[in-house]
């Protein structure tokens, strides 16, 4: 049986898997910000919500920079 850590490394070494995971991370960060905004019911976004949105944008920017398919 293969080592589980080696299997994870081989899976993450694939560019397609890594791109999908990074896009999923960006979507999760953005969704968390929107859900938090809706649940708090405040009229303006908090610092945490802005940080979550900026982090999602940064991940998308990173993915677009490392992607070779323009």
Short mmCIF file of C-alpha atoms in Angstrom, two decimals:
data_model
loop_
_atom_site.label_atom_id
_atom_site.label_comp_id
_atom_site.label_asym_id
_atom_site.label_seq_id
_atom_site.Cartn_x
_atom_site.Cartn_y
_atom_site.Cartn_z
CA UNK A 1 0.00 0.00 0.00
CA UNK A 2 1.26 3.47 -0.83
CA UNK A 3 2.13 6.02 1.80
CA UNK A 4 -0.87 8.38 2.23
CA UNK A 5 1.35 11.47 2.29
CA UNK A 6 3.01 10.38 -0.95
CA UNK A 7 -0.42 9.90 -2.52
CA UNK A 8 -1.47 13.41 -1.45
CA UNK A 9 1.78 14.86 -2.79
CA UNK A 10 1.35 13.13 -6.15
CA UNK A 11 -2.28 14.31 -6.32
CA UNK A 12 -1.33 17.91 -5.49
CA UNK A 13 1.58 17.80 -7.93
CA UNK A 14 -0.93 17.69 -10.79
CA UNK A 15 -1.49 21.22 -12.09
CA UNK A 16 -5.18 20.63 -12.76
CA UNK A 17 -5.89 19.47 -9.22
CA UNK A 18 -3.95 22.36 -7.73
CA UNK A 19 -5.84 24.91 -9.85
CA UNK A 20 -9.21 23.45 -8.88
CA UNK A 21 -8.27 23.50 -5.20
CA UNK A 22 -7.12 27.11 -5.37
CA UNK A 23 -10.32 28.18 -7.13
CA UNK A 24 -12.33 26.28 -4.50
CA UNK A 25 -10.39 28.11 -1.78
CA UNK A 26 -11.16 31.47 -3.39
CA UNK A 27 -14.84 30.57 -3.72
CA UNK A 28 -14.97 29.41 -0.09
CA UNK A 29 -13.39 32.64 1.13
CA UNK A 30 -15.81 34.76 -0.89
CA UNK A 31 -18.80 32.69 0.19
CA UNK A 32 -17.73 32.89 3.83
CA UNK A 33 -17.58 36.66 3.55
CA UNK A 34 -21.06 36.88 2.02
CA UNK A 35 -22.57 34.47 4.56
CA UNK A 36 -20.98 36.36 7.43
CA UNK A 37 -22.31 39.64 6.04
CA UNK A 38 -25.84 38.24 5.77
CA UNK A 39 -25.78 36.63 9.21
CA UNK A 40 -24.48 39.69 11.04
CA UNK A 41 -27.10 41.96 9.54
CA UNK A 42 -24.87 45.03 9.76
CA UNK A 43 -25.32 47.79 7.22
CA UNK A 44 -21.68 47.95 6.21
CA UNK A 45 -19.01 45.27 5.88
CA UNK A 46 -16.66 44.64 8.78
CA UNK A 47 -12.89 44.40 8.57
CA UNK A 48 -13.08 40.58 8.60
CA UNK A 49 -15.45 40.53 5.64
CA UNK A 50 -13.17 42.83 3.67
CA UNK A 51 -10.14 40.69 4.51
CA UNK A 52 -11.98 37.56 3.34
CA UNK A 53 -12.90 39.21 0.03
CA UNK A 54 -9.36 40.55 -0.45
CA UNK A 55 -7.92 37.10 0.32
CA UNK A 56 -10.24 35.54 -2.27
CA UNK A 57 -9.11 38.14 -4.79
CA UNK A 58 -5.47 37.50 -3.96
CA UNK A 59 -5.90 33.75 -4.48
CA UNK A 60 -7.58 34.37 -7.84
CA UNK A 61 -4.78 36.75 -8.84
CA UNK A 62 -2.19 34.12 -7.86
CA UNK A 63 -3.99 31.44 -9.87
CA UNK A 64 -4.19 33.70 -12.90
CA UNK A 65 -0.48 34.51 -12.69
CA UNK A 66 0.62 30.91 -12.49
CA UNK A 67 -1.82 29.68 -15.11
CA UNK A 68 -0.35 29.17 -18.55
CA UNK A 69 -3.71 29.14 -20.35
CA UNK A 70 -4.49 32.77 -21.11
#
